[in-house]
PDB file of C-alpha atoms in Angstrom:
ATOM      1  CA  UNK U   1      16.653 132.374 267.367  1.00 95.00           C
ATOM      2  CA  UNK U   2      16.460 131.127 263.804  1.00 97.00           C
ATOM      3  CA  UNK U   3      14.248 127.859 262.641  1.00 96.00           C
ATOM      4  CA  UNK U   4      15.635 125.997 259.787  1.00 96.00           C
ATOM      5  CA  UNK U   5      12.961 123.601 258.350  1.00 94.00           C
ATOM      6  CA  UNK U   6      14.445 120.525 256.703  1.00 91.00           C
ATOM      7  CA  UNK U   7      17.076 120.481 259.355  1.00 89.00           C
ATOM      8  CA  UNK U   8      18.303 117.231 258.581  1.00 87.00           C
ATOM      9  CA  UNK U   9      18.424 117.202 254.878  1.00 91.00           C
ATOM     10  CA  UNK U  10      21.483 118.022 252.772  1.00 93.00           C
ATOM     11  CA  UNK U  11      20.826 121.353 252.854  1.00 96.00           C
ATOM     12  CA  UNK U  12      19.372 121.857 256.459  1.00 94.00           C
ATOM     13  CA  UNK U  13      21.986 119.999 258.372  1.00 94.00           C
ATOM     14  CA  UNK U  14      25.333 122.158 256.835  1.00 95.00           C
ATOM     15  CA  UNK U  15      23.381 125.046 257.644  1.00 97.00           C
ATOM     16  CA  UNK U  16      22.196 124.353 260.833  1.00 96.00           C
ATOM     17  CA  UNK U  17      25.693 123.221 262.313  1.00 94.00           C
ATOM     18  CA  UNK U  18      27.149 126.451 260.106  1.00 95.00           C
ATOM     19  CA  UNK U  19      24.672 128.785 261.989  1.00 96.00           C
ATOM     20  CA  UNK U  20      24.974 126.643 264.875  1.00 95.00           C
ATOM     21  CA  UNK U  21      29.010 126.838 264.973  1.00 93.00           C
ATOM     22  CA  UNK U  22      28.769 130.892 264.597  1.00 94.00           C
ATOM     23  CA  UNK U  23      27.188 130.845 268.272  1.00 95.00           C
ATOM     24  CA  UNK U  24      23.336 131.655 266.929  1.00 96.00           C
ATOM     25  CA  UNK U  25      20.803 129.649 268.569  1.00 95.00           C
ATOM     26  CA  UNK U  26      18.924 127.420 266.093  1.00 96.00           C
ATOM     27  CA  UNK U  27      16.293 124.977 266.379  1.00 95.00           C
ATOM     28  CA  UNK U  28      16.039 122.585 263.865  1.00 94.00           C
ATOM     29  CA  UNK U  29      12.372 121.438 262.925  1.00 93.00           C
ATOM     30  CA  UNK U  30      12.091 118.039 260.895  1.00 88.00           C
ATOM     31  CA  UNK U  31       8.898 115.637 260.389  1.00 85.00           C
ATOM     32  CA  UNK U  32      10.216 113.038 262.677  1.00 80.00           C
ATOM     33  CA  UNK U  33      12.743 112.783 265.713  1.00 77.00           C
ATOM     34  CA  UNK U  34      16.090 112.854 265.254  1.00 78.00           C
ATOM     35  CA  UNK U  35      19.124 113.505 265.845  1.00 79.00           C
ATOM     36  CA  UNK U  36      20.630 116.854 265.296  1.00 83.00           C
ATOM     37  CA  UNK U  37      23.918 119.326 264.968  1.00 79.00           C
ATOM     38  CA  UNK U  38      25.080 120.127 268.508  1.00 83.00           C
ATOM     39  CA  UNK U  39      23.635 123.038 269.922  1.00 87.00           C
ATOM     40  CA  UNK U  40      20.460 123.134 268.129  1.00 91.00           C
ATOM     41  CA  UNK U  41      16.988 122.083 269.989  1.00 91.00           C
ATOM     42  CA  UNK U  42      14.623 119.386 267.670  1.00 92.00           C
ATOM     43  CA  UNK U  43      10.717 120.138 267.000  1.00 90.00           C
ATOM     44  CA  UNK U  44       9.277 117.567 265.059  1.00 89.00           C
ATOM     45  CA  UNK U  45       6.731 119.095 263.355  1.00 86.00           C
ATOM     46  CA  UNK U  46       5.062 118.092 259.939  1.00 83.00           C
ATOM     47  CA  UNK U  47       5.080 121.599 257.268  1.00 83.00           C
ATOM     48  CA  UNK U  48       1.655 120.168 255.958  1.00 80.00           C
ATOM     49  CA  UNK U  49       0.011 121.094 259.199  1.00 83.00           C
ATOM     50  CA  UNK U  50       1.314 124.850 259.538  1.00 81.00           C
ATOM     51  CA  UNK U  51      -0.284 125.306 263.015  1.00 81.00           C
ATOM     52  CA  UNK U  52       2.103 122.778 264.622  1.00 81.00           C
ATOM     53  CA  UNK U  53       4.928 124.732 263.404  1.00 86.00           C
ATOM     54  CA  UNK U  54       3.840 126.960 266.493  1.00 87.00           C
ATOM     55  CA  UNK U  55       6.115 125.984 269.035  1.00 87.00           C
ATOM     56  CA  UNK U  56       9.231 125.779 266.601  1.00 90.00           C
ATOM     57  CA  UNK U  57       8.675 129.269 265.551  1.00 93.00           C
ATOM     58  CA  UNK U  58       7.753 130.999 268.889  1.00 89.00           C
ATOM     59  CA  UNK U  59      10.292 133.603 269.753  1.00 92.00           C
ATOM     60  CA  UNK U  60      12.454 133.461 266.507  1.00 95.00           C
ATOM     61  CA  UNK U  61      13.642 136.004 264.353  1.00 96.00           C
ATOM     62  CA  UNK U  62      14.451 134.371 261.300  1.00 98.00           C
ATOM     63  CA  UNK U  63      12.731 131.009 258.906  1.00 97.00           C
ATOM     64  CA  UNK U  64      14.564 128.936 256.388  1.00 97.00           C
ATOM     65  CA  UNK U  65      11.669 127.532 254.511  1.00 96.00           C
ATOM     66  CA  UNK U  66      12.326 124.247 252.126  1.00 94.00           C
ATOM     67  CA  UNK U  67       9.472 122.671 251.740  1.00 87.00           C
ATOM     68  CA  UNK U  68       9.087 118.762 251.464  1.00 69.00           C
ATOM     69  CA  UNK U  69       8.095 116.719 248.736  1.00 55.00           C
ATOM     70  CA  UNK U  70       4.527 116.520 249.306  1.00 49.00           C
ATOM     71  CA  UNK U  71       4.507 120.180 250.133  1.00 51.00           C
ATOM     72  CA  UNK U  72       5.069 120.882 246.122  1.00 46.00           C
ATOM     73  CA  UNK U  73       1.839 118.816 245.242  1.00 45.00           C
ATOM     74  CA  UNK U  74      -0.948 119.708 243.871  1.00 48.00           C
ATOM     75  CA  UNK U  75      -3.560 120.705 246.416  1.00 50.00           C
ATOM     76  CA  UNK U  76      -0.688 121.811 249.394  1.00 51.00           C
ATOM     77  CA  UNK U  77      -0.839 125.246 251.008  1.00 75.00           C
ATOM     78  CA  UNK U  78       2.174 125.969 251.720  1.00 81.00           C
ATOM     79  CA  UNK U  79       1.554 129.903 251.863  1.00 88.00           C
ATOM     80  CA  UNK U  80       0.335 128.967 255.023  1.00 90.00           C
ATOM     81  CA  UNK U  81       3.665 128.381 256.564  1.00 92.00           C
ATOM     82  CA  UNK U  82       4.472 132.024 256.311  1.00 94.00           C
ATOM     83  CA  UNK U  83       1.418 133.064 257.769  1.00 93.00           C
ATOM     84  CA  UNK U  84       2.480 131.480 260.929  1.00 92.00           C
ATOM     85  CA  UNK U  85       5.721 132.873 261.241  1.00 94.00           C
ATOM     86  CA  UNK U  86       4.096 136.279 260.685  1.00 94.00           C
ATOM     87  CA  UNK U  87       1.737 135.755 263.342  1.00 93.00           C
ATOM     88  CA  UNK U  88       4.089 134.823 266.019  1.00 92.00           C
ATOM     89  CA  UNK U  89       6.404 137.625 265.300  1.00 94.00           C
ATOM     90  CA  UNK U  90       9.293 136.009 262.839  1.00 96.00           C
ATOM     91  CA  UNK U  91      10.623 139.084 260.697  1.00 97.00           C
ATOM     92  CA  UNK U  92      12.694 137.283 258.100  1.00 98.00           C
ATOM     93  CA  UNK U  93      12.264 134.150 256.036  1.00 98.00           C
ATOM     94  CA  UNK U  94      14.652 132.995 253.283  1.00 98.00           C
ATOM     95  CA  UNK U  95      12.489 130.445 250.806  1.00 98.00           C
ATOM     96  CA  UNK U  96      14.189 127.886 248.935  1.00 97.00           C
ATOM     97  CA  UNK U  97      12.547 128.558 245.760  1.00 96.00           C
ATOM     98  CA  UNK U  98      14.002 126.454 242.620  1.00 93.00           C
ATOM     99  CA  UNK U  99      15.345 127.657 239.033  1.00 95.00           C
ATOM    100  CA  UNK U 100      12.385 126.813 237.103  1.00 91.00           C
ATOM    101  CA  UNK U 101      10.419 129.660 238.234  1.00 93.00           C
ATOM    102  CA  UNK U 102      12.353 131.481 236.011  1.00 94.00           C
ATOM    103  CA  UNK U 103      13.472 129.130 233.218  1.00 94.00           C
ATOM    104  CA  UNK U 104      10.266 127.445 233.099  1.00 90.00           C
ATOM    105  CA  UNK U 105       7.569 129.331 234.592  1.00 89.00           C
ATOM    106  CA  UNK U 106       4.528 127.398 233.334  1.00 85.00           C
ATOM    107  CA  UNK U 107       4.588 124.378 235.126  1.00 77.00           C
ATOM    108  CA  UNK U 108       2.097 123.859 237.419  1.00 77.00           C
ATOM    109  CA  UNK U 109       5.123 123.367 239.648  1.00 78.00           C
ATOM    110  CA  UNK U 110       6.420 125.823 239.545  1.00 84.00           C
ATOM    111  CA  UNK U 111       3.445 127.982 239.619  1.00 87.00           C
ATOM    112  CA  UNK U 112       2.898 126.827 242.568  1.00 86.00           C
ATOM    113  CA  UNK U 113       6.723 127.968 243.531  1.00 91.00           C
ATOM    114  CA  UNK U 114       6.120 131.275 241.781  1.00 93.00           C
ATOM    115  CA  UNK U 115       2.610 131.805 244.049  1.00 93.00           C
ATOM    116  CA  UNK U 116       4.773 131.222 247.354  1.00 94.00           C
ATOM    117  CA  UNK U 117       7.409 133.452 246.312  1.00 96.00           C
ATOM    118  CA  UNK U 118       4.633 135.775 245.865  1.00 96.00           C
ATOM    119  CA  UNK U 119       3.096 135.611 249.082  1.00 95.00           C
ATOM    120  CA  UNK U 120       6.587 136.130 250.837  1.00 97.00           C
ATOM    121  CA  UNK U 121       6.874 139.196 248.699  1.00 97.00           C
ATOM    122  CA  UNK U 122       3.845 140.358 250.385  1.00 96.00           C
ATOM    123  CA  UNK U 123       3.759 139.373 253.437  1.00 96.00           C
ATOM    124  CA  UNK U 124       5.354 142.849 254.996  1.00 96.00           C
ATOM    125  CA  UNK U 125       8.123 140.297 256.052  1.00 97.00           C
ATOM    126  CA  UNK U 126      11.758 140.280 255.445  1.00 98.00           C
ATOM    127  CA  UNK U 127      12.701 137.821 252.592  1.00 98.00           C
ATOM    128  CA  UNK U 128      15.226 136.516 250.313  1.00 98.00           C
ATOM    129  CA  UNK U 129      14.828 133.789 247.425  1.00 98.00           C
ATOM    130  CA  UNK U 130      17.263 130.999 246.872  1.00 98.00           C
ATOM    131  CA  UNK U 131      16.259 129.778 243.377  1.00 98.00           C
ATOM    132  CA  UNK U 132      19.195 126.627 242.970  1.00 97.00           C
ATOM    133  CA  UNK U 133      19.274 124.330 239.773  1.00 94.00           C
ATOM    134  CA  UNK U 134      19.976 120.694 240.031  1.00 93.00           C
ATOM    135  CA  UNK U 135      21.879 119.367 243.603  1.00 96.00           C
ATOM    136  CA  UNK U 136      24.907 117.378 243.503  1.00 97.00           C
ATOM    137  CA  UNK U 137      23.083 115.321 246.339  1.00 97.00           C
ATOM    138  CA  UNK U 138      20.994 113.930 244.258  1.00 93.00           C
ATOM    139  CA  UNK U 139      23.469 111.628 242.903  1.00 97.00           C
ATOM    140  CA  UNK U 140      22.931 109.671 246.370  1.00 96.00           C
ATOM    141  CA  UNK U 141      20.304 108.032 244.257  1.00 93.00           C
ATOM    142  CA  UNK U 142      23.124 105.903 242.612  1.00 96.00           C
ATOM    143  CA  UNK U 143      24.539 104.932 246.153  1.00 97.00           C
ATOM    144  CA  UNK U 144      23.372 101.693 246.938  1.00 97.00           C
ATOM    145  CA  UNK U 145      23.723 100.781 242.542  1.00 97.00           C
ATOM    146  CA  UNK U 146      27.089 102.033 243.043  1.00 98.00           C
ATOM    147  CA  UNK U 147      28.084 100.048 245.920  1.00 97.00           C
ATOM    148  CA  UNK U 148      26.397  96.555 245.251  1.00 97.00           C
ATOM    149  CA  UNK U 149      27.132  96.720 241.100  1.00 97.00           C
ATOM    150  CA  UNK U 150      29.446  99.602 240.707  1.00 98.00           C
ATOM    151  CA  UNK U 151      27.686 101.159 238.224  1.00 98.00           C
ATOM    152  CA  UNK U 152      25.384 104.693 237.864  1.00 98.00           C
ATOM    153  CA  UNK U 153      21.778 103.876 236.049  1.00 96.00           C
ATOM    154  CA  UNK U 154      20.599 107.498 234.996  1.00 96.00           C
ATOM    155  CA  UNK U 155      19.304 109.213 231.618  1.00 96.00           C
ATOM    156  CA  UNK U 156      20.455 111.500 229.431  1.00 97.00           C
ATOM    157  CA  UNK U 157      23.847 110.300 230.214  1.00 97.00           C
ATOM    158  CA  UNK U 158      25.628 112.878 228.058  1.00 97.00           C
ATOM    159  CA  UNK U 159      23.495 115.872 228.844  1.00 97.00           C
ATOM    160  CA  UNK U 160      24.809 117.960 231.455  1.00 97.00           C
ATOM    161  CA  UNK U 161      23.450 121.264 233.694  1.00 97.00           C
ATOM    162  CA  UNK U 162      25.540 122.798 236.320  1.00 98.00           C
ATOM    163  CA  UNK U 163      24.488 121.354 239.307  1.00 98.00           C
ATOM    164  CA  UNK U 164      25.619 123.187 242.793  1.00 98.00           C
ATOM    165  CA  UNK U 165      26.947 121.696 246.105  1.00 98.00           C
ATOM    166  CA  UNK U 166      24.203 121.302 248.604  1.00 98.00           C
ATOM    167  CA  UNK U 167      26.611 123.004 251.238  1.00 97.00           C
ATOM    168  CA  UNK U 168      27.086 126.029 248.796  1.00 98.00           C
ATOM    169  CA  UNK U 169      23.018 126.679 249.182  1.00 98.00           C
ATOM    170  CA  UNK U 170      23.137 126.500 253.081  1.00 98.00           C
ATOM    171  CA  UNK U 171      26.127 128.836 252.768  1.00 98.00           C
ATOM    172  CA  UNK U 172      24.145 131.099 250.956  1.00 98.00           C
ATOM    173  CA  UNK U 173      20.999 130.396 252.950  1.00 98.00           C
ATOM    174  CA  UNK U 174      23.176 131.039 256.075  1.00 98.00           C
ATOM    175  CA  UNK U 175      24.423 134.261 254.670  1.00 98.00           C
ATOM    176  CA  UNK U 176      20.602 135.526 253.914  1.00 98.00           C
ATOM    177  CA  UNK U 177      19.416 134.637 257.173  1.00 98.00           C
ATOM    178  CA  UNK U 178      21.731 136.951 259.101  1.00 97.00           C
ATOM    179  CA  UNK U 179      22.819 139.985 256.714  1.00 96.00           C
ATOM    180  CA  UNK U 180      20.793 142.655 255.965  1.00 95.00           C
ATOM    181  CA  UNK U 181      21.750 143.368 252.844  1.00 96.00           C
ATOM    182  CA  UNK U 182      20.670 140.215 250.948  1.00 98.00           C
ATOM    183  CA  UNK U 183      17.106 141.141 252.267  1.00 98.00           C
ATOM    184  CA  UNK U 184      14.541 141.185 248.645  1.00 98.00           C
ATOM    185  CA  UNK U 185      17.107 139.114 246.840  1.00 98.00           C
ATOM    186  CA  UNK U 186      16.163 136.437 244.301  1.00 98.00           C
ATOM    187  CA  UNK U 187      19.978 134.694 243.660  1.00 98.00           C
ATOM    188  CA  UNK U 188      20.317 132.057 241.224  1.00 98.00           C
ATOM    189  CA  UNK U 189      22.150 129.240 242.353  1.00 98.00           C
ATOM    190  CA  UNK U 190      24.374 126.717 240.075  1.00 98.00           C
ATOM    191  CA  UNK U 191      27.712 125.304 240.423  1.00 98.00           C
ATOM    192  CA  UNK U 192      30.439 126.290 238.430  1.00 98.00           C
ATOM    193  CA  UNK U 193      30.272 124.366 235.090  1.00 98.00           C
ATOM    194  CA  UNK U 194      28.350 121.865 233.615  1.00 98.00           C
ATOM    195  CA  UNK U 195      28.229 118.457 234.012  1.00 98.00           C
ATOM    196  CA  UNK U 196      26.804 115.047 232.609  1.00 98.00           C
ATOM    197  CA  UNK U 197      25.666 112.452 234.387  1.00 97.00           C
ATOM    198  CA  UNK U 198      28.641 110.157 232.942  1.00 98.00           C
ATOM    199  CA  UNK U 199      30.991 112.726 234.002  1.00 98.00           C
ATOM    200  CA  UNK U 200      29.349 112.499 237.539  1.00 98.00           C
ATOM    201  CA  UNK U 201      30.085 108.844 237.432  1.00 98.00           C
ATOM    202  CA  UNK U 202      33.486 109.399 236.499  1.00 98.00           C
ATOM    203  CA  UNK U 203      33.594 111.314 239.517  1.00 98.00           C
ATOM    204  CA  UNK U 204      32.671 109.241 242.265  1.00 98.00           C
ATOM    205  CA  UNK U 205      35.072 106.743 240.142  1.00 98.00           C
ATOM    206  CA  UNK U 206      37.856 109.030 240.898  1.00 98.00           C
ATOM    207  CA  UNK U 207      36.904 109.902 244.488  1.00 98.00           C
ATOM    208  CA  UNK U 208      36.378 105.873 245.323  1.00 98.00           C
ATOM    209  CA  UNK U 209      39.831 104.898 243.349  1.00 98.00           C
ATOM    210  CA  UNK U 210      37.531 101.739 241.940  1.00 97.00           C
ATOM    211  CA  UNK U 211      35.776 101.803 238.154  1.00 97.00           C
ATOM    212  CA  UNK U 212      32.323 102.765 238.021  1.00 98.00           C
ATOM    213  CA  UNK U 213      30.148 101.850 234.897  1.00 97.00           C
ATOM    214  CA  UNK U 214      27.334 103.918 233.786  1.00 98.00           C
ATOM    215  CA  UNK U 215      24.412 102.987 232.571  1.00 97.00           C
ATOM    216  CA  UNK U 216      21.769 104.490 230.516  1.00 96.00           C
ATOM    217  CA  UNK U 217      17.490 104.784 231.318  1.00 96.00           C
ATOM    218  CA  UNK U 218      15.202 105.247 229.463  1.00 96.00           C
ATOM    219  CA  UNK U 219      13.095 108.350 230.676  1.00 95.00           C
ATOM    220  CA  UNK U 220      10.144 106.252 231.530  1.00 93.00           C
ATOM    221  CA  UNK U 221      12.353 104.290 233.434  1.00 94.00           C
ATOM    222  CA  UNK U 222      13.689 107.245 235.226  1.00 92.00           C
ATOM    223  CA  UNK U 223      10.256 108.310 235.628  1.00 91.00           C
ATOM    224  CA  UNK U 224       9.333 105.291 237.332  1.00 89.00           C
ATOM    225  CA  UNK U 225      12.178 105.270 239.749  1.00 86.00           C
ATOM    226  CA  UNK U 226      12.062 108.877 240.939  1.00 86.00           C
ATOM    227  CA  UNK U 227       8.122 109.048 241.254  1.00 81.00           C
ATOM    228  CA  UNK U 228       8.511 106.856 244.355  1.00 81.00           C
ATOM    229  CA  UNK U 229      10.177 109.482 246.100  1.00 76.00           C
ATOM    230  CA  UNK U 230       8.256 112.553 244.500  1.00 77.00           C
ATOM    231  CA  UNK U 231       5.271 114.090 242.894  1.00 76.00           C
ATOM    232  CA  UNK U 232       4.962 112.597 239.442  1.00 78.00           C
ATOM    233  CA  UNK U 233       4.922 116.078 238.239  1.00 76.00           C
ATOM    234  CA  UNK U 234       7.663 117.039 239.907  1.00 77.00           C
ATOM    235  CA  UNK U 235       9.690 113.811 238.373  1.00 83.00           C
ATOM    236  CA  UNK U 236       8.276 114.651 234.743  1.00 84.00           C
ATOM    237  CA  UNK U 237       9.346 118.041 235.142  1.00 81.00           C
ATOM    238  CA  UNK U 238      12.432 117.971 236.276  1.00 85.00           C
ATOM    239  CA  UNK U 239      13.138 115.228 233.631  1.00 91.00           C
ATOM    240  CA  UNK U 240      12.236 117.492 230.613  1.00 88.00           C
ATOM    241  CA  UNK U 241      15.481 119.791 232.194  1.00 89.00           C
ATOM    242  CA  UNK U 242      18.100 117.505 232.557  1.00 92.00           C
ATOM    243  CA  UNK U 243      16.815 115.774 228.949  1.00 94.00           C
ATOM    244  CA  UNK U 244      16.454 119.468 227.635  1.00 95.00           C
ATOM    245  CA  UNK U 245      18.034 121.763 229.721  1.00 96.00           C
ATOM    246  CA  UNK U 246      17.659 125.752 227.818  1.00 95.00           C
ATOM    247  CA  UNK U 247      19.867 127.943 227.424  1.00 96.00           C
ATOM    248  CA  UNK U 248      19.276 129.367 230.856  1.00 96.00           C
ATOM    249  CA  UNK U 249      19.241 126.029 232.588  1.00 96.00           C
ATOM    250  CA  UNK U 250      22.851 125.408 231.234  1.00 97.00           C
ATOM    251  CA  UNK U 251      23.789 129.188 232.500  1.00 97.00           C
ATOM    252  CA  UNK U 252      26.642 129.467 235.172  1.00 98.00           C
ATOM    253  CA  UNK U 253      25.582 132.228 237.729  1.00 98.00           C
ATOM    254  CA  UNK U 254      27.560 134.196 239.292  1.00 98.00           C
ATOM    255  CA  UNK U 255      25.269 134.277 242.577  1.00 98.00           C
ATOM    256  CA  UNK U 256      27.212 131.979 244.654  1.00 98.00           C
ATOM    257  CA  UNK U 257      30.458 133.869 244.332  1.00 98.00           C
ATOM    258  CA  UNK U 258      28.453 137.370 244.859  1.00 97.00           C
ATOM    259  CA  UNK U 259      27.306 136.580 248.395  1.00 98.00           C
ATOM    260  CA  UNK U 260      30.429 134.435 249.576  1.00 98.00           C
ATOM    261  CA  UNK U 261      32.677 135.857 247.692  1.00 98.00           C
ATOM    262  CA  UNK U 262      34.020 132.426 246.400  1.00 98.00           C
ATOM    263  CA  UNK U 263      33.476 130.726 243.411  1.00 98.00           C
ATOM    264  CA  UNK U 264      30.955 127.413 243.644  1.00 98.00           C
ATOM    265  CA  UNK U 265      32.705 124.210 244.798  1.00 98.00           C
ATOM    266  CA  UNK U 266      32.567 121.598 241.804  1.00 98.00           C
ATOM    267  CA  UNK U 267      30.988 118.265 241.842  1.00 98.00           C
ATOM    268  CA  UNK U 268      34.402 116.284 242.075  1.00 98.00           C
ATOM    269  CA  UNK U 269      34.681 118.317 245.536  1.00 98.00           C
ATOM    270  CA  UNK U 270      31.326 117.293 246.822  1.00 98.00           C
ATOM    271  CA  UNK U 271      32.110 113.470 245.499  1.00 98.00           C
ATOM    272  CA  UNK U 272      35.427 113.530 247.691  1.00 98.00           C
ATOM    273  CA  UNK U 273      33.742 114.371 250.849  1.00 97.00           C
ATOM    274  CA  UNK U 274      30.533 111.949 249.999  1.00 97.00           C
ATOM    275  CA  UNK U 275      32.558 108.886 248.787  1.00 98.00           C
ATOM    276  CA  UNK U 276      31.586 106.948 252.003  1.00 98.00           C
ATOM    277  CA  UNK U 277      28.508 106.648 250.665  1.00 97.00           C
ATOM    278  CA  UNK U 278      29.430 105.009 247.580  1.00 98.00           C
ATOM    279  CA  UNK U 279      31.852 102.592 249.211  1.00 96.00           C
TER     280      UNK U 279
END
C-alpha cells in the first residue's frame, strides 16, 4: 500500500489516480473529507499532528510527503512525519522538496527544506527528493480575474522561469515510489523552457479562444495577495525568484525526461487541459 499526502492537490490527485489506475492500492490522506480517485481509501488526517497520520500509514510500504503550507512555517516539525512512517514499518518515502534548496540555500525556508531532506537521508529509510521550480498550477490564482475581467494581475510580467506541469511531478513522484532505482535521488524538476507571466497569459488566451489582458503588480501588491494563502516568508521568497530568478533558477533540467523518458509537457499543454477553469 502506498500513502500519498496531499491527495487532492494538483500534484496528489494525478498521482494518486496514476498509481491508482496501475492496480496499486493507495490511500489518499488529506486534512479534510473528500472526495477521492476511484480505488483509493480517504484518511483525513492533519500533517501538523504526525501521530494521527497513524492509521493512514499502518501497513504501507511507500510515503509521498508534500507538506502543506503551514507545515513550511517557522516553528513546524515536520521531521516528525517521517518518524512515524519509520515506526510503523513504511520503507520508502519520496519528499517533495523544492528548487531553492539548491539555488538559494539560505533562506530560512528553505533551511527548513534542507533540514527535512536531511532527516530522510538519515532515517535508514528508502528515499528520493523531488526538488521542482515554479508549478504551472499556480496560475489558478488568475482564475476567477480571468473569468470575471479577462485579465491576469501578476508581477514581473516579463520575467520568466521554467515552470513544470504539476502532472509531470506526480509522474515522477509515481515513478520514485515504485522503482528501485530512483532510490537516493535528488532530481530537479522544471518544464521545458522558460516562460513569463505575459506569455502565460497569452496562453490561457489561446487555450480559451477569447483575449486576455495582463496586468502588472507591484511586488508589495503581490505580496499582499499571496500571503493570504501562505507563510509571508514563503511569499517574499518565492517573489525574490520569479523578480530575480539566477542563473540556476532559469536552468532547464533534464530530470523529467531522465526518469520518464519524455521531455516536460509545456505550459500551453497544461493551459489546454485547465481552460475550464478560466472560462
Amino acid at each position: 500500500m502506498i500513502v500519498v499526502t496531499g491527495a487532492t492537490g494538483n500534484i496528489g490527485r494525478p498521482l494518486t489516480q496514476a498509481l491508482t489506475e496501475a492496480g496499486h492500492e493507495v490511500t489518499a490522506v488529506s486534512r479534510h473529507t473528500t472526495a477521492v480517485p476511484n480505488g483509493a481509501r480517504h484518511v483525513a488526517a492533519d500533517l501538523a499532528e504526525p501521530a494521527g497520520l497513524r492509521p493512514a500509514l499502518d501497513g504501507a510500504k511507500a510515503l509521498f510527503l508534500l507538506l502543506s503550507g503551514d507545515l513550511h512555517a517557522t516553528g513546524a516539525s515536520p521531521a516528525d512525519i517521517i518518524g512515524e512512517a519509520a515506526a510503523v514499518g513504511v520503507r520508502r518515502v519520496v519528499l517533495l522538496s523544492t528548487l531553492g534548496v539548491v539555488t538559494r540555500p539560505f533562506g530560512s525556508t528553505r533551511i527548513a527544506m534542507r533540514e527535512l531532506e536531511d532527516t530522510l537521508r538519515e532515517s535508514g529509510l528508502d528515499w528520493a527528493i523531488l526538488r521542482p521550480g515554479g508549478f504551472a498550477s499556480n496560475a489558478l490564482w488568475w482564475a476567477e480575474s480571468v473569468r470575471t475581467q479577462q485579465v491576469v494581475a501578476a508581477p514581473f510580467g516579463d520575467i520568466g522561469v521554467p515552470i513544470i506541469d504539476p502532472a509531470d511531478i506526480a509522474a515522477v513522484a509515481a515513478a520514485c515510489l515504485l522503482d528501485d532505482r530512483h532510490t537516493g535521488a535528488a532530481y530537479e524538476l522544471t518544464g521545458p523552457a522558460v516562460i513569463t507571466p505575459r506569455g502565460q497569459a497569452e496562453a490561457i488566451a489561446t487555450a480559451l479562444g477569447s483575449p486576455v489582458r495582463f496586468h502588472e503588480l507591484t511586488r508589495d501588491e503581490a505580496e499582499a495577495a499571496m500571503a493570504q494563502s501562505m507563510p509571508a516568508e514563503l511569499a517574499n521568497d518565492t517573489l525574490d525568484i520569479l523578480g530575480s530568478p539566477s542563473p540556476a533558477e532559469l536552468r532547464v533540467s533534464p530530470d523529467v525526461e531522465r526518469v520518464l523518458g519524455r521531455a516536460p509537457r509545456p505550459f500551453a499543454d497544461w493551459a489546454a487541459r485547465n481552460v475550464d477553469a478560466f472560462r
